[in-house]
Amino acid sequence: MKKILAVLGLAVITPAVNADEPVMPLKKVTLFSSGVAYYEHNGNVDNSKTFDFSFSPAQINDVLKSIAVHDAGADEILLKYDSSDTLEKTLQSLSVDLSEKPTIVDILKAQVGSEITANTSEEITGRILSVDTISDKDTGKSVLSLMTEGGITLIDISSMKNFAFTDSKKNADLKRALNLILNLSGEKQKKLKLELNGKKSRPVKISYVMEAPVWKMSYRLDMGNKEAIFQAWAIIDNSTNFDWNNIELNLVTGRPVSFRQNLFEPYYAYRPELPLSIEGAAELEMYDSSVGEPEYEELYEDAAPAMKMAPSRGNDFANASKAFSAKSSTVAGERFIFTPAKPVTLERQKSMMLPLKVLVMPAKKLSVFSNIPYGQFVNPKLCIELTNESGFNLPAGPITISDNGYAGDSLIKFLPKNEKRLISYGDDLLMQASSIRKNTNSIKNVKINNGVMTLEKSHIYETVYTIKNQGEKTKKIVIEHNFNHNAKLFQTPEPTEKTPNLYRFTMDIPAGKTITYPVKENQIISSVTYLTNFNNSQLIGYSTNSEMPTRAKNVFKNIIAEKKKVNDAQERLKHLISSKQELENEQERTRKNMEALGSTRNSESFYEKLLTIEEKISKMNDEISEAEEYYKKQQENYSTFLQKVKL
């Protein structure tokens, strides 16, 4: 067996970003394999402070759902941002509304009654009366109607060089609207403004969870040296808008519940409009105070105009973060956490590999046969039996195997600490195996009591494996045998390992040799049957079965003798009923003949015959009654006999 020299490390990749570093430094990043990340900023704040954060549209909803501010000394905490309809609502509130992207004609139509100064060939001042479209044969033109001191003046809008509102507020609103469209509509990042208002120096922590690329693990395994070298690398993407400078980095595997919810978009609930109810004043109703609830005055004392924070109940985030401080792989609830021993510094657009640990783990080469077909030779898989003694719970990931050069690739499922796992990376062309299968059945035990037979049958499933070693060295192989969950191994050595569905048998195959390896499984099947349910063929079958014990065969011979009495009585009853039916048929024919002849001399013979048949049927009825009683008696005797049989 070789020992694996294992190196665990991180391959960290950051995409290009353009945003500035946040004012409050980032201290901790926890990346989850479920596709989210926890970010924590820590720092000291003097008096009042404002922090600006920017996030992508894909991140903003996660931030709004999870952001937490820990500032026990703040008098007021405000988080402000421009929602998705900030631009539209603001534009609509201005005296010149550009929210619908209007044309010049639309703007003038919306300002009917406003006074403007228009420059054409001359300067004209007046109030907008209307904007009309006049069509001619070829084109249409828009005409502005102004109410001037000299009357109504018509101006072709296309002839106007410029115009301005005489109301300075309208001109200011127009400029503001244009600035809003320019500034807000062109921004790709969503900005949050966090205001912390206080009167002293204090520590502050800001944390949030947002969408992040899934961190991935990949492995290397080199079996070509005296000591097999095992390396594990985590691939991590920094998708934030700032660099990581001396941060505490944690990598977490697990499957926490995580979802998206659109909190950034404003929602307006539907409310029905009801008619006025003029029914007088409602009666006053008084309510008692609740019991056991805190007084709101205590929590929000001196809250106006700012709301104070409730008394501290302990720092839940800080307590949870203790699990992140381990300098190895630890278990936190249902999660597994990897933490580098030193803070991580990584500039934007840079990559790095950060080793976590160096250690030794055992491994050995094996050739593993799985699902060997019947009557057909197949090659086994080249495998390495790896025991995870790294102290880490290794996440799933690809692994590249080297054995005096590149040997193959494989995948590792989640591998807990101290667990053993087979890792396949290729086919062993010098080994072959096939299988044949045969089944045998035998009666193991027979019991009869109170008319019930309990029969135990032994079903033996035998698979014989034929293994060929065409190489020049002895090979250690593993045969994976799919076992029958209802059977037990029989006349077969115990397997080296057992999985939920497989036996694994390990053996050495000498060079140039062919061996056979039988695997037998025995399944005991019990059946319970009432003796009265057996027909004649079944009883004869049990009495002549060579696998049946002699005592059991003799018992069935006695049962057959008793059963014969019932059968004979049944046959006699059937014969009498059949004979009666024949007489009744003859009686019916005789009546019809008499009816056809009428009152003639020949009809007298048929009359005599009819009387004779009547006498025979009457006598036959008596015999049938006796036969029925006898048949019933034989059945009762047979049932009593079966109840007394013991075996």
XYZ file of C-alpha atoms in Angstrom:
647
model
C 0.000 0.000 0.000
C 1.218 3.488 -0.857
C 0.886 6.568 1.288
C -0.563 9.681 -0.280
C 1.132 12.987 0.318
C -1.875 15.309 0.108
C -1.822 19.051 -0.596
C -5.128 20.916 -0.342
C -5.274 24.286 -1.993
C -7.409 26.998 -3.564
C -7.357 28.212 -7.143
C -8.968 31.664 -6.942
C -10.120 33.537 -10.053
C -11.548 37.067 -10.030
C -13.360 38.742 -12.912
C -12.700 42.294 -14.072
C -14.468 44.932 -11.977
C -14.501 48.716 -12.120
C -16.111 49.869 -8.858
C -14.181 51.540 -6.075
C -13.283 49.854 -2.821
C -16.032 50.302 -0.179
C -15.322 52.707 2.645
C -15.851 50.021 5.294
C -13.294 47.248 4.662
C -14.389 43.734 3.741
C -13.138 41.320 6.412
C -14.845 37.991 5.812
C -16.175 36.088 2.796
C -17.944 32.738 3.062
C -18.664 30.993 -0.230
C -21.330 28.279 -0.322
C -21.486 25.400 -2.767
C -25.184 26.205 -3.226
C -24.418 29.376 -5.225
C -24.538 32.167 -2.628
C -21.924 33.966 -0.548
C -21.891 35.688 2.838
C -19.949 38.985 3.011
C -19.028 40.797 6.199
C -17.626 44.330 6.533
C -16.162 45.448 9.865
C -14.825 48.779 11.047
C -15.070 51.652 13.513
C -17.429 54.575 12.943
C -17.057 58.004 14.525
C -20.300 59.868 15.124
C -22.399 59.835 11.930
C -21.225 58.188 8.731
C -22.604 57.400 5.276
C -21.471 54.357 3.273
C -22.131 53.853 -0.438
C -22.438 50.330 -1.864
C -23.101 49.308 -5.459
C -24.401 45.951 -6.669
C -25.364 44.422 -9.985
C -29.068 43.972 -10.857
C -28.648 40.227 -10.285
C -27.332 40.823 -6.745
C -29.522 43.627 -5.431
C -32.532 41.458 -4.475
C -30.345 39.074 -2.453
C -28.787 42.037 -0.641
C -32.168 43.581 0.201
C -33.338 40.177 1.490
C -30.350 39.552 3.760
C -28.497 42.748 4.711
C -27.956 43.127 8.455
C -26.405 46.104 10.305
C -24.898 45.636 13.756
C -24.431 49.085 15.295
C -25.438 49.139 18.948
C -24.543 52.849 19.320
C -26.547 54.242 16.416
C -29.417 56.649 17.048
C -30.717 56.198 13.528
C -30.038 53.701 10.733
C -31.292 54.460 7.230
C -30.817 52.468 4.043
C -31.803 54.378 0.912
C -31.818 53.399 -2.742
C -33.486 54.314 -6.008
C -36.101 51.710 -6.873
C -36.806 50.567 -10.414
C -39.600 53.117 -10.849
C -37.766 56.024 -9.171
C -37.015 57.587 -12.555
C -40.568 57.179 -13.862
C -42.259 58.451 -10.700
C -39.866 61.420 -10.417
C -40.346 62.415 -14.046
C -44.111 62.232 -13.632
C -43.923 64.551 -10.626
C -42.246 67.334 -12.638
C -44.176 70.053 -14.421
C -42.666 68.869 -17.716
C -43.227 65.089 -17.889
C -40.714 63.142 -19.993
C -41.565 59.708 -18.520
C -43.190 58.466 -21.766
C -40.313 59.663 -23.990
C -42.482 62.316 -25.691
C -41.781 64.128 -28.960
C -41.728 67.928 -29.233
C -45.330 67.836 -30.398
C -46.269 65.668 -27.371
C -44.533 68.064 -24.985
C -46.354 71.086 -26.437
C -49.721 69.289 -26.364
C -49.175 68.417 -22.682
C -48.417 72.104 -21.892
C -51.669 73.662 -23.202
C -52.163 76.925 -21.306
C -48.460 77.435 -20.618
C -46.719 80.519 -21.973
C -43.715 80.106 -24.259
C -41.471 82.272 -26.377
C -40.945 80.789 -29.848
C -38.328 81.966 -32.338
C -39.182 81.662 -36.013
C -38.351 84.555 -38.315
C -39.422 86.688 -35.378
C -39.846 86.206 -31.625
C -43.426 85.395 -30.605
C -44.663 85.083 -27.013
C -48.000 83.563 -26.150
C -49.944 80.872 -24.366
C -50.340 77.451 -26.006
C -53.889 77.038 -27.279
C -53.541 73.773 -29.231
C -51.273 71.680 -31.408
C -52.983 70.412 -34.582
C -51.922 68.212 -37.464
C -52.911 69.529 -40.885
C -52.743 67.086 -43.766
C -52.256 68.003 -47.424
C -51.923 65.853 -50.549
C -48.330 64.866 -49.862
C -47.491 65.294 -46.183
C -48.912 66.432 -42.909
C -47.566 69.224 -40.726
C -48.014 70.184 -37.076
C -49.266 73.663 -36.354
C -48.911 75.366 -32.977
C -51.684 77.797 -31.991
C -50.561 80.559 -29.594
C -52.799 83.100 -27.859
C -50.822 86.321 -28.145
C -51.687 89.954 -27.411
C -52.550 90.402 -31.038
C -54.822 87.368 -31.176
C -54.334 83.742 -32.145
C -51.114 83.107 -34.041
C -50.497 79.914 -36.040
C -46.906 78.677 -36.231
C -45.570 75.771 -38.270
C -43.623 73.829 -35.694
C -41.020 72.785 -38.268
C -40.236 76.461 -38.838
C -39.462 77.132 -35.152
C -35.759 77.517 -34.410
C -36.242 77.200 -30.628
C -38.684 77.876 -27.862
C -38.575 78.319 -24.079
C -41.095 78.518 -21.298
C -41.495 81.927 -19.766
C -41.983 80.142 -16.401
C -38.480 79.546 -14.998
C -39.730 76.585 -12.928
C -40.838 74.725 -16.053
C -37.448 75.291 -17.644
C -35.746 74.066 -14.455
C -37.975 70.963 -14.328
C -37.162 70.202 -17.959
C -33.435 70.388 -17.242
C -33.852 68.230 -14.122
C -35.797 65.620 -16.075
C -33.067 65.458 -18.700
C -30.399 65.080 -16.013
C -32.362 62.283 -14.322
C -32.713 60.389 -17.585
C -29.021 60.825 -18.293
C -27.850 59.743 -14.808
C -30.277 56.978 -13.811
C -31.085 55.258 -17.071
C -27.423 54.787 -17.966
C -26.358 53.169 -14.666
C -25.675 49.428 -14.712
C -25.079 49.186 -10.952
C -27.711 49.591 -8.238
C -26.542 51.869 -5.426
C -27.370 51.603 -1.742
C -26.701 54.465 0.663
C -26.346 53.415 4.309
C -26.582 56.219 6.881
C -25.422 55.520 10.444
C -26.186 58.442 12.721
C -24.601 58.437 16.165
C -22.575 60.528 18.605
C -19.562 58.397 19.528
C -16.905 56.068 18.173
C -18.102 52.447 17.978
C -17.535 49.155 16.130
C -19.927 48.410 13.272
C -20.521 45.260 11.261
C -22.445 45.091 7.969
C -23.229 41.700 6.444
C -25.300 40.395 3.557
C -25.779 37.317 1.387
C -25.946 37.465 -2.384
C -25.657 35.316 -5.454
C -22.144 34.096 -6.239
C -20.581 31.525 -8.567
C -20.494 28.025 -7.095
C -17.029 27.194 -5.789
C -15.713 23.958 -7.234
C -13.210 21.331 -6.127
C -10.830 19.354 -8.342
C -8.186 16.795 -7.363
C -4.860 15.352 -8.535
C -3.498 11.900 -7.644
C 0.012 10.805 -8.675
C 0.708 7.091 -8.082
C 4.021 7.037 -9.981
C 6.327 7.904 -7.058
C 7.357 6.096 -3.909
C 4.738 8.130 -2.139
C 1.487 8.813 -3.992
C 0.824 12.549 -4.051
C -2.737 13.743 -3.563
C -3.675 17.364 -4.238
C -7.021 19.107 -3.872
C -7.778 22.521 -5.360
C -10.814 24.734 -4.908
C -11.758 26.992 -7.843
C -13.288 30.237 -6.607
C -14.670 33.281 -8.458
C -14.712 36.750 -6.925
C -17.823 38.309 -8.473
C -17.953 41.356 -6.170
C -17.150 44.962 -7.046
C -14.094 45.156 -4.790
C -10.829 43.364 -4.076
C -10.274 40.976 -1.214
C -7.543 42.348 1.057
C -6.488 40.172 4.003
C -9.947 38.659 4.307
C -10.938 35.575 6.241
C -12.081 33.158 3.537
C -14.392 30.205 4.242
C -15.598 27.562 1.801
C -18.776 25.793 2.833
C -20.341 22.644 1.408
C -23.976 21.867 2.107
C -27.476 22.386 0.762
C -29.154 25.241 2.653
C -32.510 26.477 1.391
C -31.872 29.398 -0.947
C -34.215 31.277 -3.266
C -34.670 34.542 -5.148
C -37.372 37.099 -4.492
C -37.852 40.354 -6.338
C -37.732 42.905 -3.512
C -36.238 45.687 -5.631
C -39.328 46.194 -7.798
C -42.107 48.222 -6.128
C -45.396 46.346 -5.860
C -48.815 47.936 -5.467
C -51.632 45.847 -4.049
C -55.078 46.044 -5.604
C -57.642 47.792 -3.415
C -61.326 47.968 -4.410
C -63.044 51.325 -4.502
C -66.154 51.381 -2.312
C -69.010 53.912 -2.278
C -69.310 56.335 0.597
C -71.209 54.996 3.583
C -73.260 57.748 5.161
C -74.516 55.885 8.175
C -73.398 58.015 11.085
C -70.508 57.534 13.468
C -69.336 54.130 14.670
C -69.479 53.217 18.345
C -66.290 53.368 20.388
C -64.768 49.992 21.305
C -62.039 49.632 23.953
C -59.345 46.893 23.985
C -57.265 45.576 26.883
C -53.460 45.537 26.781
C -51.685 42.263 25.961
C -49.957 40.281 28.701
C -46.258 39.468 28.672
C -45.289 41.761 25.779
C -42.554 44.447 26.210
C -43.621 48.054 26.462
C -42.950 49.833 23.162
C -41.928 52.973 25.019
C -38.992 51.069 26.504
C -37.780 49.865 23.123
C -38.222 53.119 21.285
C -37.682 55.758 23.944
C -37.073 59.192 22.449
C -37.740 57.663 19.048
C -38.978 60.854 17.404
C -37.759 61.885 14.967
C -35.299 58.905 14.775
C -36.050 55.315 15.828
C -33.644 53.813 18.369
C -32.462 50.219 18.184
C -33.968 47.593 20.470
C -31.838 46.279 23.345
C -29.160 43.873 22.174
C -29.975 40.143 22.464
C -26.519 38.947 21.538
C -24.759 38.864 18.202
C -26.218 35.916 16.272
C -23.935 36.499 13.301
C -20.890 36.619 15.531
C -21.861 33.401 17.265
C -22.444 31.698 13.932
C -19.129 32.955 12.614
C -17.208 31.032 15.298
C -17.640 27.939 13.167
C -15.792 29.777 10.394
C -12.693 30.436 12.484
C -11.413 26.846 12.389
C -8.179 26.515 10.428
C -9.243 23.228 8.821
C -12.363 21.407 7.702
C -15.026 21.568 10.415
C -18.651 20.544 10.768
C -21.218 23.293 11.407
C -24.651 21.732 11.651
C -25.191 19.945 8.345
C -22.391 21.886 6.599
C -18.666 21.342 6.127
C -16.385 24.379 6.198
C -12.883 24.901 4.795
C -10.846 27.826 6.141
C -7.298 28.804 5.095
C -4.891 29.249 7.994
C -3.970 32.798 6.958
C -5.968 35.772 5.612
C -6.302 35.880 1.841
C -5.221 38.863 -0.240
C -6.213 38.823 -3.878
C -6.294 41.714 -6.326
C -8.862 42.005 -9.045
C -8.108 40.201 -12.307
C -5.626 37.953 -10.506
C -5.465 34.208 -9.861
C -3.718 32.283 -7.137
C -3.329 28.832 -5.587
C -3.462 28.793 -1.835
C -2.343 25.562 -0.054
C -4.392 24.577 2.969
C -2.710 21.481 4.354
C -0.080 18.797 3.688
C -0.630 15.284 5.003
C -0.344 11.555 4.264
C -3.208 9.228 3.283
C -3.153 5.501 2.397
C -3.980 4.240 -1.109
C -3.561 1.045 -3.128
C -4.115 -0.095 -6.711
C -6.856 -2.586 -7.539
C -8.594 -3.997 -10.597
C -12.350 -4.004 -9.997
C -14.920 -6.122 -11.864
C -18.474 -4.775 -11.806
C -21.575 -6.230 -13.473
C -19.765 -9.134 -15.114
C -22.069 -10.432 -17.890
C -22.960 -14.116 -18.366
C -20.828 -15.993 -20.864
C -18.867 -12.937 -22.011
C -15.377 -11.830 -20.982
C -14.930 -8.193 -19.932
C -12.070 -6.090 -18.581
C -12.061 -4.650 -15.057
C -11.595 -1.008 -14.116
C -8.237 0.249 -12.919
C -8.991 1.651 -9.468
C -7.332 3.214 -6.495
C -8.676 2.462 -3.053
C -8.400 5.783 -1.247
C -8.964 6.256 2.482
C -9.696 9.853 3.425
C -7.439 10.463 6.430
C -6.955 14.124 5.474
C -9.092 15.449 8.305
C -11.229 17.149 5.640
C -14.650 16.225 4.342
C -13.863 16.332 0.639
C -16.588 17.758 -1.646
C -17.446 16.127 -4.952
C -15.230 16.974 -7.908
C -13.142 15.650 -10.798
C -9.785 13.953 -10.197
C -6.874 13.463 -12.574
C -4.793 10.304 -12.009
C -1.094 10.009 -12.887
C 0.916 6.759 -12.852
C 4.316 7.376 -14.448
C 2.477 9.877 -16.608
C -1.160 10.649 -17.283
C -3.363 7.618 -16.479
C -6.962 8.864 -16.625
C -9.697 10.984 -15.120
C -12.417 10.205 -12.623
C -14.982 11.780 -10.349
C -15.174 11.754 -6.564
C -18.514 11.957 -4.848
C -18.653 13.670 -1.471
C -16.070 11.849 0.669
C -16.395 12.203 4.459
C -13.419 11.929 6.772
C -12.071 8.398 7.444
C -14.220 6.880 4.683
C -12.788 4.489 2.102
C -13.633 4.923 -1.586
C -12.770 3.196 -4.882
C -11.763 5.617 -7.646
C -11.715 4.243 -11.204
C -9.636 5.845 -13.952
C -9.309 3.331 -16.827
C -9.624 -0.278 -18.072
C -7.180 -3.049 -17.159
C -6.633 -4.752 -20.538
C -4.535 -7.580 -19.079
C -7.375 -8.915 -16.896
C -10.606 -10.592 -18.028
C -13.575 -12.209 -16.326
C -16.893 -13.826 -17.216
C -19.663 -15.509 -15.238
C -22.236 -18.267 -15.425
C -25.270 -18.671 -13.209
C -27.334 -21.633 -12.142
C -30.151 -22.071 -9.652
C -31.198 -25.135 -7.631
C -34.305 -25.651 -5.540
C -34.888 -28.204 -2.783
C -37.373 -28.908 -0.007
C -35.792 -28.143 3.318
C -38.599 -28.865 5.770
C -42.274 -29.934 5.857
C -44.670 -29.426 8.752
C -48.350 -30.401 8.951
C -50.582 -29.409 11.839
C -54.334 -28.777 12.178
C -54.871 -29.308 8.482
C -52.199 -26.758 7.461
C -48.945 -27.589 5.671
C -45.900 -25.319 6.088
C -43.333 -25.970 3.374
C -39.825 -24.470 3.431
C -37.929 -24.499 0.156
C -34.254 -23.669 -0.289
C -33.400 -21.670 -3.428
C -29.646 -21.572 -4.083
C -28.412 -18.951 -6.567
C -24.870 -19.763 -7.657
C -22.699 -17.448 -9.759
C -19.346 -18.839 -10.880
C -16.806 -16.221 -11.928
C -13.889 -17.131 -14.210
C -10.951 -14.705 -13.963
C -7.924 -14.611 -16.279
C -4.650 -12.791 -15.570
C -2.820 -12.341 -18.874
C -0.144 -10.115 -17.366
C 3.305 -10.857 -15.961
C 2.546 -9.814 -12.375
C 0.174 -10.996 -9.685
C -2.872 -8.745 -9.626
C -5.126 -7.897 -6.711
C -8.691 -7.787 -7.948
C -12.104 -6.993 -6.518
C -15.307 -8.683 -7.706
C -18.469 -6.669 -7.096
C -21.408 -9.027 -6.745
C -24.984 -7.720 -6.737
C -26.557 -9.554 -3.835
C -30.102 -10.748 -3.269
C -31.498 -8.845 -0.295
C -33.680 -11.844 0.634
C -30.839 -14.385 0.538
C -27.735 -15.098 2.625
C -24.260 -16.183 1.586
C -23.965 -19.963 1.501
C -20.712 -21.958 1.392
C -18.890 -18.753 0.361
C -16.209 -16.767 2.252
C -17.318 -13.506 3.802
C -16.830 -10.487 1.501
C -14.081 -7.971 2.110
C -16.647 -5.163 2.014
C -20.373 -4.741 1.720
C -22.258 -1.782 0.266
C -26.053 -1.317 0.335
C -26.324 -3.411 -2.845
C -22.988 -5.139 -3.395
C -20.631 -7.718 -1.949
C -16.951 -7.020 -2.666
C -14.641 -10.024 -2.772
C -10.889 -9.319 -2.880
C -8.345 -11.891 -4.110
C -4.920 -12.209 -5.745
C -4.692 -13.690 -9.263
C -1.210 -15.089 -10.133
C 0.381 -14.045 -13.409
C -0.750 -16.111 -16.389
C -3.347 -18.041 -14.359
C -7.094 -18.609 -14.666
C -9.178 -19.274 -11.565
C -12.856 -19.763 -10.807
C -14.625 -18.226 -7.843
C -18.141 -19.407 -6.945
C -20.546 -17.221 -4.986
C -23.611 -18.949 -3.562
C -26.642 -17.346 -1.971
C -29.388 -19.276 -0.217
C -32.937 -17.983 0.019
C -35.460 -19.802 2.194
C -39.039 -19.398 0.966
C -41.875 -20.563 3.217
C -45.398 -21.257 2.026
C -48.495 -22.083 4.077
C -51.360 -24.048 2.465
C -54.553 -25.660 3.747
C -54.593 -29.392 2.933
C -58.214 -29.139 1.857
C -57.090 -26.913 -1.050
C -54.955 -29.654 -2.636
C -56.404 -31.431 -5.660
C -55.593 -35.027 -6.588
C -52.696 -34.104 -8.868
C -51.000 -32.008 -6.173
C -51.375 -34.763 -3.582
C -49.903 -37.346 -5.956
C -47.063 -34.941 -6.800
C -46.066 -34.530 -3.137
C -46.339 -38.287 -2.469
C -43.950 -39.088 -5.354
C -41.526 -36.119 -4.997
C -38.027 -37.514 -4.510
C -37.022 -34.412 -2.455
C -39.849 -35.018 -0.008
C -38.899 -36.891 3.217
C -40.204 -40.478 3.411
C -42.447 -39.700 6.388
C -44.020 -36.834 4.472
C -44.585 -39.013 1.386
C -46.319 -41.677 3.533
C -48.540 -39.018 5.089
C -49.606 -37.853 1.628
C -50.299 -41.467 0.562
C -52.686 -41.801 3.547
C -54.294 -38.497 2.619
C -54.754 -39.754 -0.948
C -56.480 -42.931 0.391
C -58.885 -40.824 2.454
C -59.384 -38.435 -0.422
C -60.313 -41.446 -2.639
C -63.309 -42.176 -0.437
C -64.568 -38.647 -0.992
C -63.876 -38.876 -4.709
C -65.719 -42.235 -5.012
C -68.767 -40.888 -3.160
C -68.704 -37.820 -5.388
C -68.501 -39.918 -8.551
C -71.450 -42.133 -7.482
C -73.542 -39.028 -6.758
C -72.674 -37.577 -10.156
C -73.627 -40.886 -11.832
C -77.037 -40.978 -10.133
C -77.771 -37.366 -11.034
C -76.797 -38.072 -14.635
C -79.043 -41.202 -14.782
C -81.956 -39.225 -13.391
C -81.441 -36.569 -16.042
C -81.601 -39.223 -18.761
C -84.911 -40.572 -17.354
C -86.368 -37.075 -17.221
C -85.366 -36.480 -20.847
C -87.043 -39.780 -21.856
C -90.107 -38.810 -19.843
C -90.393 -35.532 -21.735
C -90.158 -37.278 -25.119
C -92.877 -39.777 -24.120
C -95.262 -36.968 -23.138
C -94.758 -35.259 -26.456
C -95.491 -38.507 -28.336
C -98.719 -38.986 -26.373
C -99.831 -35.464 -27.184
C -99.145 -36.096 -30.867
C -101.216 -39.376 -31.011
C -104.124 -38.061 -28.963
C -106.772 -40.548 -27.673
C -105.850 -43.509 -29.846
C -105.175 -47.106 -29.140
C -101.391 -46.641 -29.660
C -101.252 -43.998 -26.953
C -101.966 -46.585 -24.269
C -98.466 -48.119 -24.664
C -96.882 -44.685 -24.164
C -98.994 -44.179 -21.073
C -97.715 -47.414 -19.547
C -94.159 -46.442 -20.414
C -94.659 -43.067 -18.762
C -95.794 -44.707 -15.543
C -92.722 -46.966 -15.548
C -90.406 -43.940 -15.945
C -92.177 -42.151 -13.085
C -91.510 -45.109 -10.798
C -87.817 -45.198 -11.772
C -87.396 -41.432 -11.178
C -89.043 -41.738 -7.759
C -86.679 -44.553 -6.823
C -83.728 -42.566 -8.269
C -84.570 -39.592 -6.046
C -84.289 -41.790 -2.982
C -80.915 -43.104 -4.135
C -79.648 -39.552 -4.809
C -80.673 -38.427 -1.319
C -78.779 -41.335 0.184
C -75.735 -40.612 -2.046
C -75.751 -36.943 -0.997
C -75.798 -37.879 2.665
C -72.994 -40.364 2.113
C -70.893 -37.804 0.158
C -71.375 -35.229 2.894
C -70.374 -37.788 5.504
C -67.182 -38.649 3.604
C -66.255 -34.965 3.345
C -66.669 -34.531 7.099
C -64.588 -37.635 7.739
C -61.886 -36.307 5.377
C -61.777 -32.926 7.118
C -61.554 -34.617 10.521
C -58.762 -36.839 9.235
C -56.786 -33.860 7.931
C -57.105 -32.045 11.270
C -55.547 -35.040 13.003
C -52.562 -35.391 10.642
C -49.267 -34.418 12.366
C -45.840 -34.157 10.797
